[in-house]
Coordinates of C-alpha atoms in Angstrom, one line a residue:
M1 CA 123.5 122.9 104.1
R2 CA 123.3 122.6 108.0
R3 CA 124.8 119.4 109.4
T4 CA 123.0 117.4 112.1
N5 CA 124.9 117.0 115.1
L6 CA 125.1 113.1 115.5
A7 CA 126.0 113.3 119.2
S8 CA 122.7 115.0 120.0
T9 CA 120.6 112.2 118.2
T10 CA 119.7 109.0 120.3
F11 CA 120.1 105.7 118.3
V12 CA 118.8 102.9 120.5
I13 CA 119.5 99.2 119.5
L14 CA 116.3 97.0 119.1
L15 CA 116.6 95.5 122.7
V16 CA 115.2 92.4 124.0
S17 CA 113.4 91.8 127.3
L18 CA 114.7 88.5 128.3
S19 CA 111.8 88.0 131.0
Y20 CA 111.7 84.2 130.1
A21 CA 115.3 83.2 129.6
L22 CA 116.4 79.6 128.4
P23 CA 119.3 78.6 126.7
V24 CA 119.5 79.9 123.3
R25 CA 122.3 80.0 120.6
G26 CA 122.5 82.4 118.0
D27 CA 119.2 84.1 117.9
L28 CA 118.0 87.7 118.5
A29 CA 117.5 87.3 122.1
S30 CA 120.9 85.9 122.8
A31 CA 122.5 88.6 120.6
T32 CA 120.8 91.0 122.5
K33 CA 121.9 90.0 125.6
A34 CA 125.5 89.8 124.7
Y35 CA 125.0 93.5 123.5
Q36 CA 123.6 94.5 126.7
A37 CA 126.2 93.0 128.7
Q38 CA 128.7 94.8 126.1
Q39 CA 130.1 91.5 124.5
Y40 CA 130.2 93.9 121.5
T41 CA 132.2 91.4 119.3
E42 CA 130.2 88.7 119.9
A43 CA 126.7 90.2 119.8
Y44 CA 128.0 91.7 116.1
Q45 CA 128.8 88.4 114.8
Q46 CA 125.5 86.9 116.0
F47 CA 123.8 89.9 114.6
K48 CA 125.5 89.7 111.3
T49 CA 124.8 85.6 110.8
L50 CA 120.9 86.5 111.5
A51 CA 121.2 89.5 108.9
T52 CA 122.2 86.7 106.4
L53 CA 119.0 84.8 107.3
G54 CA 117.0 88.0 106.7
N55 CA 116.6 89.1 110.1
V56 CA 115.7 92.9 109.5
D57 CA 116.1 93.8 113.1
A58 CA 119.5 92.4 113.0
L59 CA 120.5 94.9 110.0
Y60 CA 119.3 97.7 111.9
N61 CA 121.2 96.7 114.9
L62 CA 124.5 96.5 112.9
A63 CA 123.8 99.9 111.8
V64 CA 123.9 101.3 115.3
M65 CA 126.6 99.3 116.4
N66 CA 129.0 100.5 113.4
L67 CA 127.4 104.1 114.1
H68 CA 128.7 103.9 118.0
G69 CA 131.7 101.8 117.3
Q70 CA 130.7 99.0 119.1
G71 CA 132.7 95.4 118.5
R72 CA 134.7 97.3 115.6
E73 CA 135.8 100.9 114.5
Q74 CA 133.1 103.6 114.1
N75 CA 132.1 103.5 110.3
L76 CA 129.5 105.9 109.6
N77 CA 129.4 104.7 105.7
K78 CA 128.5 101.1 107.0
A79 CA 126.1 102.7 109.5
F80 CA 124.2 104.4 106.9
S81 CA 124.4 101.8 104.5
Y82 CA 123.0 99.2 107.0
F83 CA 120.0 101.6 107.9
V84 CA 119.1 102.1 104.4
L85 CA 118.7 98.3 103.9
A86 CA 116.7 97.8 106.9
G87 CA 114.5 100.8 105.8
D88 CA 114.3 99.4 102.4
Y89 CA 112.9 96.4 104.2
G90 CA 110.1 97.6 106.1
L91 CA 111.7 99.0 109.1
S92 CA 110.6 102.8 109.3
A93 CA 112.7 104.0 112.0
A94 CA 115.9 103.1 109.8
D95 CA 114.8 105.5 107.3
N96 CA 115.1 108.7 109.6
H97 CA 118.6 107.6 111.1
A98 CA 119.6 107.2 107.6
R99 CA 118.4 110.4 106.5
L100 CA 120.4 111.9 109.4
I101 CA 123.8 110.3 108.6
A102 CA 123.6 111.0 105.0
Q103 CA 123.9 114.7 105.9
Q104 CA 127.2 114.0 107.4
L105 CA 128.2 112.0 104.3
E106 CA 127.2 114.4 101.6
H107 CA 130.7 114.9 100.1
N108 CA 131.7 111.6 100.8
P109 CA 131.6 109.3 97.7
E110 CA 132.5 105.8 99.7
H111 CA 129.2 105.3 101.4
S112 CA 127.9 104.5 97.6
E113 CA 130.2 101.7 97.1
I114 CA 130.0 100.2 100.7
F115 CA 126.2 100.4 100.1
T116 CA 126.4 98.4 96.7
Q117 CA 128.6 95.6 98.7
L118 CA 126.2 95.4 101.6
A119 CA 123.2 95.2 99.4
H120 CA 124.2 92.2 97.6
Q121 CA 125.7 90.6 100.9
F122 CA 122.4 91.3 102.7
D123 CA 119.8 90.9 99.6
I124 CA 117.1 90.1 101.9
R125 CA 114.3 89.8 98.9
E126 CA 116.8 87.3 97.0
H127 CA 117.2 85.3 100.5
N128 CA 113.5 85.2 101.1
R129 CA 112.5 84.2 97.4
R130 CA 115.5 81.6 97.6
L131 CA 114.2 80.2 101.1
G132 CA 110.6 80.6 100.4
F133 CA 109.5 83.4 102.6
E134 CA 107.5 85.1 99.9
N135 CA 105.0 82.1 100.0
S136 CA 103.8 80.4 103.6
D137 CA 102.1 77.4 101.9
L138 CA 104.1 74.4 102.2
G139 CA 102.3 72.9 99.5
N140 CA 101.2 69.4 98.9
T141 CA 103.4 66.9 100.7
S142 CA 104.2 63.1 100.2
T143 CA 103.2 60.6 102.3
L144 CA 104.2 56.7 103.1
S145 CA 101.4 54.1 103.8
T146 CA 101.9 51.8 106.7
T147 CA 100.7 48.3 106.5
Y148 CA 100.9 47.9 110.1
Q149 CA 100.9 50.1 113.1
V150 CA 101.1 50.1 116.9
Q151 CA 100.5 53.3 118.8
P152 CA 103.2 54.3 121.5
N153 CA 102.1 53.7 125.0
Y154 CA 101.5 57.0 127.0
P155 CA 103.8 56.6 129.9
S156 CA 101.4 56.0 133.2
H157 CA 103.8 58.5 134.9
A158 CA 103.3 61.4 132.4
I159 CA 99.3 60.7 132.4
E160 CA 99.2 60.8 136.2
K161 CA 101.2 64.2 136.0
G162 CA 99.2 65.4 132.9
I163 CA 102.6 65.9 130.9
E164 CA 101.9 66.3 127.1
G165 CA 104.8 66.4 124.6
W166 CA 106.1 65.2 121.9
V167 CA 108.9 63.0 119.7
W168 CA 110.6 63.8 116.5
A169 CA 112.1 60.6 115.3
E170 CA 113.7 59.9 111.9
F171 CA 114.4 56.5 110.5
D172 CA 115.1 54.4 107.3
I173 CA 112.9 51.8 105.8
D174 CA 114.5 48.6 104.4
A175 CA 113.2 46.6 101.3
S176 CA 110.7 44.7 103.3
G177 CA 109.1 48.0 104.7
A178 CA 110.7 47.4 108.2
V179 CA 111.6 50.4 110.2
K180 CA 115.6 50.6 111.0
N181 CA 118.2 53.0 112.2
T182 CA 115.7 55.0 114.4
V183 CA 117.2 58.2 115.9
V184 CA 115.5 60.9 118.3
I185 CA 115.9 64.4 116.7
D186 CA 114.4 66.1 119.4
A187 CA 112.0 65.2 122.2
Y188 CA 109.8 67.6 124.6
P189 CA 109.8 66.9 127.4
P190 CA 113.1 65.3 127.4
H191 CA 113.7 61.7 128.8
V192 CA 109.6 61.2 129.1
F193 CA 108.3 59.8 125.7
E194 CA 111.4 58.7 123.6
E195 CA 111.4 55.0 124.5
S196 CA 107.7 54.6 124.1
V197 CA 108.2 56.0 120.6
L198 CA 111.5 54.1 119.8
A199 CA 109.6 50.5 120.9
A200 CA 106.4 51.3 118.9
L201 CA 108.4 52.1 115.5
K202 CA 110.5 48.9 115.8
R203 CA 106.9 47.2 114.8
W204 CA 105.8 49.7 112.2
R205 CA 105.7 48.3 108.5
Y206 CA 105.5 50.6 105.4
V207 CA 104.8 49.7 102.0
P208 CA 108.5 50.4 100.8
P209 CA 109.2 53.3 98.2
E210 CA 110.9 52.2 94.9
S211 CA 113.6 54.4 95.3
Q212 CA 116.5 53.9 97.7
N213 CA 116.9 57.5 98.8
A214 CA 113.1 57.6 99.5
R215 CA 113.7 54.8 102.0
R216 CA 116.2 57.0 104.0
G217 CA 115.7 59.5 106.8
R218 CA 112.2 59.5 107.2
S219 CA 110.5 61.8 109.7
L220 CA 107.9 61.3 112.4
L221 CA 106.6 63.8 114.7
Y222 CA 104.5 62.1 117.3
H223 CA 102.4 64.0 119.8
F224 CA 101.2 62.9 123.1
N225 CA 98.0 64.7 124.4
T226 CA 95.7 63.9 127.2
H227 CA 92.1 63.1 126.9
K228 CA 90.0 66.2 126.3
G229 CA 86.6 65.3 127.9
E230 CA 83.8 66.9 129.2
R231 CA 85.8 67.4 132.6
Y232 CA 88.5 69.3 130.7
R233 CA 86.1 71.5 128.8
Q234 CA 84.7 72.7 132.3
S235 CA 87.8 73.4 133.4
F236 CA 89.3 75.5 130.4
T237 CA 88.3 78.9 131.7
S238 CA 89.9 78.4 135.1
Q239 CA 93.1 77.0 133.1
Q240 CA 93.5 80.0 131.2
R241 CA 93.3 82.4 134.6
L242 CA 95.9 80.0 136.0
Y243 CA 98.3 79.9 133.3
A244 CA 97.8 83.7 132.1
E245 CA 101.1 84.6 133.3
E246 CA 103.1 81.8 131.8
I247 CA 101.3 82.0 128.3
S248 CA 102.0 85.7 128.4
A249 CA 105.8 85.2 129.1
L250 CA 105.9 82.9 126.3
V251 CA 104.1 85.2 123.7
E252 CA 106.5 87.9 124.8
A253 CA 109.6 85.5 124.3
A254 CA 108.5 84.4 120.9
E255 CA 107.6 87.9 119.6
Q256 CA 110.9 89.1 120.8
G257 CA 113.2 86.8 119.1
Q258 CA 113.7 83.7 121.1
S259 CA 114.1 81.1 118.7
D260 CA 113.9 78.2 121.1
I261 CA 110.3 79.5 122.0
Q262 CA 109.1 80.1 118.7
Y263 CA 110.1 76.5 117.9
R264 CA 108.6 75.1 120.6
I265 CA 105.1 77.2 120.2
A266 CA 105.0 76.0 116.6
T267 CA 105.4 72.2 117.8
W268 CA 102.6 72.7 120.0
L269 CA 100.4 74.5 117.4
S270 CA 100.9 71.8 114.8
S271 CA 98.4 69.7 117.1
E272 CA 95.3 71.6 118.5
Q273 CA 94.9 68.7 121.4
Y274 CA 97.9 70.2 123.4
N275 CA 96.3 72.1 126.6
V276 CA 99.0 75.1 125.9
S277 CA 98.0 75.1 122.3
Q278 CA 94.5 75.7 123.1
L279 CA 95.7 78.7 125.1
L280 CA 98.3 80.0 122.7
K281 CA 95.7 80.0 120.0
A282 CA 93.9 82.9 121.7
H283 CA 97.2 84.8 120.7
W284 CA 97.7 82.6 117.2
P285 CA 94.5 82.0 115.8
D286 CA 95.5 81.4 112.3
N287 CA 95.7 77.9 111.4
D288 CA 99.1 78.3 109.6
A289 CA 100.3 79.9 113.0
N290 CA 102.7 77.0 113.4
I291 CA 104.3 77.4 109.8
T292 CA 104.5 81.1 110.3
L293 CA 106.2 80.5 113.9
L294 CA 108.4 77.7 112.4
R295 CA 109.7 80.2 109.5
A296 CA 110.3 83.0 112.3
S297 CA 112.3 80.5 114.4
A298 CA 114.4 79.2 111.5
Q299 CA 114.9 82.7 110.2
N300 CA 116.2 83.4 113.7
N301 CA 119.0 80.8 113.3
N302 CA 117.3 77.7 115.1
A303 CA 118.9 74.7 113.5
K304 CA 116.1 72.3 114.4
A305 CA 113.6 74.5 113.2
Q306 CA 115.6 75.1 109.9
Y307 CA 116.0 71.2 109.3
R308 CA 112.6 70.6 110.2
L309 CA 111.3 73.1 107.6
A310 CA 113.6 71.6 105.3
K311 CA 112.4 68.0 105.6
K312 CA 108.7 69.7 105.1
L313 CA 109.7 71.2 101.9
L314 CA 111.8 68.4 100.5
N315 CA 108.9 66.1 101.0
N316 CA 106.9 68.0 98.1
S317 CA 106.1 66.9 94.7
D318 CA 107.1 70.5 93.5
P319 CA 110.8 70.7 92.2
R320 CA 111.0 74.3 92.9
T321 CA 109.7 73.7 96.6
R322 CA 111.9 70.9 97.0
Q323 CA 114.9 73.0 96.1
I324 CA 113.8 75.6 98.6
G325 CA 114.0 72.6 101.1
L326 CA 117.6 71.8 100.0
N327 CA 118.6 75.3 100.6
W328 CA 117.0 75.2 104.4
L329 CA 118.8 72.2 104.6
R330 CA 122.2 73.8 103.9
V331 CA 121.5 76.2 106.1
A332 CA 120.7 73.8 109.1
A333 CA 123.8 71.7 108.1
N334 CA 126.2 74.8 108.3
N335 CA 124.6 75.4 111.6
Q336 CA 126.4 72.3 112.8
L337 CA 123.1 70.0 113.2
S338 CA 124.6 66.6 112.6
A339 CA 121.2 65.2 111.1
A340 CA 120.9 67.7 108.7
Q341 CA 124.4 67.2 107.9
W342 CA 123.5 63.5 107.3
T343 CA 120.5 64.3 105.0
L344 CA 122.3 66.8 103.1
S345 CA 124.7 64.1 102.2
L346 CA 122.1 62.1 100.4
H347 CA 121.3 65.0 98.3
T348 CA 124.9 65.5 97.1
T349 CA 127.4 63.3 95.4
N350 CA 131.4 62.9 95.2
S351 CA 133.6 65.0 97.3
E352 CA 130.8 67.2 98.7
R353 CA 128.9 64.0 100.1
K354 CA 132.2 62.8 101.6
M355 CA 132.7 66.3 103.2
W356 CA 129.2 66.3 104.8
L357 CA 129.5 62.5 105.9
K358 CA 132.5 63.3 107.6
R359 CA 131.0 66.6 109.5
S360 CA 128.3 64.5 110.8
A361 CA 130.6 61.7 111.6
K362 CA 132.8 63.8 113.8
Q363 CA 129.7 64.6 115.5
G364 CA 129.0 61.1 116.3
H365 CA 126.1 60.4 114.2
L366 CA 125.9 56.7 113.5
R367 CA 124.0 56.4 110.2
A368 CA 126.9 58.9 108.9
Q369 CA 129.8 57.1 110.2
I370 CA 128.4 53.8 108.9
D371 CA 127.6 55.7 105.3
L372 CA 131.3 56.9 105.4
V373 CA 132.7 53.6 105.9
Q374 CA 130.6 52.2 103.3
L375 CA 131.7 55.3 100.7
L376 CA 135.7 54.6 101.8
L377 CA 135.3 50.9 100.9
E378 CA 133.8 52.0 97.4
E379 CA 137.2 54.4 96.9
P380 CA 140.2 52.3 95.5
K381 CA 142.5 54.7 97.3
S382 CA 141.1 54.9 100.6
A383 CA 143.5 54.5 103.4
E384 CA 143.0 51.1 105.5
Q385 CA 143.6 53.3 108.6
D386 CA 140.8 55.7 107.6
I387 CA 138.1 52.9 107.2
T388 CA 139.5 51.1 110.4
F389 CA 139.1 54.3 112.3
W390 CA 135.3 54.9 111.1
L391 CA 134.8 51.2 111.7
N392 CA 135.5 51.6 115.4
Q393 CA 133.9 54.8 115.8
A394 CA 130.8 53.4 114.8
Q395 CA 131.1 49.8 116.6
Q396 CA 131.4 51.9 119.9
Q397 CA 127.7 53.1 119.5
D398 CA 126.1 49.7 117.9
N399 CA 128.9 46.8 117.4
T400 CA 126.2 44.4 116.2
H401 CA 124.5 46.3 113.7
P402 CA 124.3 44.6 110.7
D403 CA 125.3 47.3 108.2
L404 CA 128.7 47.4 110.3
L405 CA 129.2 43.7 110.2
W406 CA 128.8 43.6 106.5
A407 CA 131.4 46.4 106.2
Q408 CA 133.6 44.9 108.1
A409 CA 133.2 41.6 106.1
L410 CA 133.7 43.4 103.0
F411 CA 136.7 45.4 104.3
N412 CA 138.4 41.7 105.1
K413 CA 137.5 40.4 102.0
H414 CA 139.0 42.9 99.8
R415 CA 142.0 42.2 101.9
G416 CA 142.1 38.6 101.7
R417 CA 140.9 38.1 105.5
P418 CA 138.5 35.8 106.7
Y419 CA 135.0 37.3 106.0
Q420 CA 132.1 34.6 105.7
Q421 CA 131.4 34.4 109.4
L422 CA 131.1 38.4 109.7
M423 CA 128.7 38.0 106.9
S424 CA 126.7 35.3 108.3
Q425 CA 126.4 37.4 111.8
A426 CA 125.3 40.4 109.7
R427 CA 122.4 38.1 108.5
Q428 CA 121.7 37.0 112.1
Q429 CA 121.6 40.1 113.3
A430 CA 119.1 41.6 110.5
Q431 CA 117.0 38.6 111.3
S432 CA 116.7 39.4 115.2
R433 CA 116.0 42.9 114.3
G434 CA 113.2 42.2 112.3
W435 CA 114.9 43.5 108.9
S436 CA 115.2 42.5 105.6
E437 CA 118.3 39.9 104.8
A438 CA 118.4 41.0 101.2
A439 CA 120.9 43.8 101.5
Y440 CA 123.2 41.3 103.3
Q441 CA 123.9 38.8 100.3
D442 CA 127.2 38.0 98.6

């Protein structure tokens, strides 16, 4: 059989035009940028990470790099296997390349063994099943009832400038229904709306869930949208023309794998009241486009998208859907998102819980630091220096936090030191913050 000369055949990596560059980490755009800069080792590792998340383009690019020996020694067996896998998952261009390489490997049995190994490692169908990509429906999610709400104030300077955006906050609910331990996971634009949301949530009251775990790590995505009256509708056509170039750049960046943009557009499209969402809907008219883009961003290794998707799925009545959410939560936690690591600790036990708490606490997550102190206090063999260390770390962030004062009191009590004043201070602080004092009784 006549052999094809591979040197005469052109194999081009699936390149991304970075005409709308923003700082990204580990997505298809940044991996391709590293490749274009001939930073092959970095690009290879990023493509490999994306391949494990089910990114078919990354499989193709791994094939090209093995073919040309970029970032590692040339390996035709691996190049063939990656091309076959990419073709199996719908990338037609990969099939043709695989056939060409197969002629070179006709008498080499090694490629069969390598293909089997890689097919197991990058089983995208199993990945899609495990992470729920075969079903775009998130199902019915459960919500909590509020007994009192105040809406966050729209900052006057943001109204004057027509600035719109969102705040994604997480918080716990105590036994009385009060909101506590509020943290901001994400806000856009940064430093505009956060204080308004934090101030409002302090006054919210919920019907508290019976389950202790159900009270913890609740999420709220609050949108700030300007009024859309008749004047706005009259100017909509001119806005479309004015922002056509910016919208085109956003669309291009999202379609070419820039995960931060995919995540941002998904959030915009989750509310129809944004100015930009009205313009983006011309390109993404489907009602579930926000979920489609959120999944794309998550698959493209955006930790916040992975975490938000996990939270949506975990807040579901179906056990299988919740398991998919837990799988995404592990992906986000392994992607070093401290909030995801802390949340994962709520769904694990024993040594694994302690491991995730430590990983989150090391990144400065206050709730993780407090929980770690409480866990260490429950362990009879915990070293005093470990407890003291994490107490000090947490106190640097909030030295009057009732949970910390209570933990310090228990620490002193177990060691025969004065503790009653600390317990009294914990109750006083809880009262001053509007929290229930029930958790701070000896």
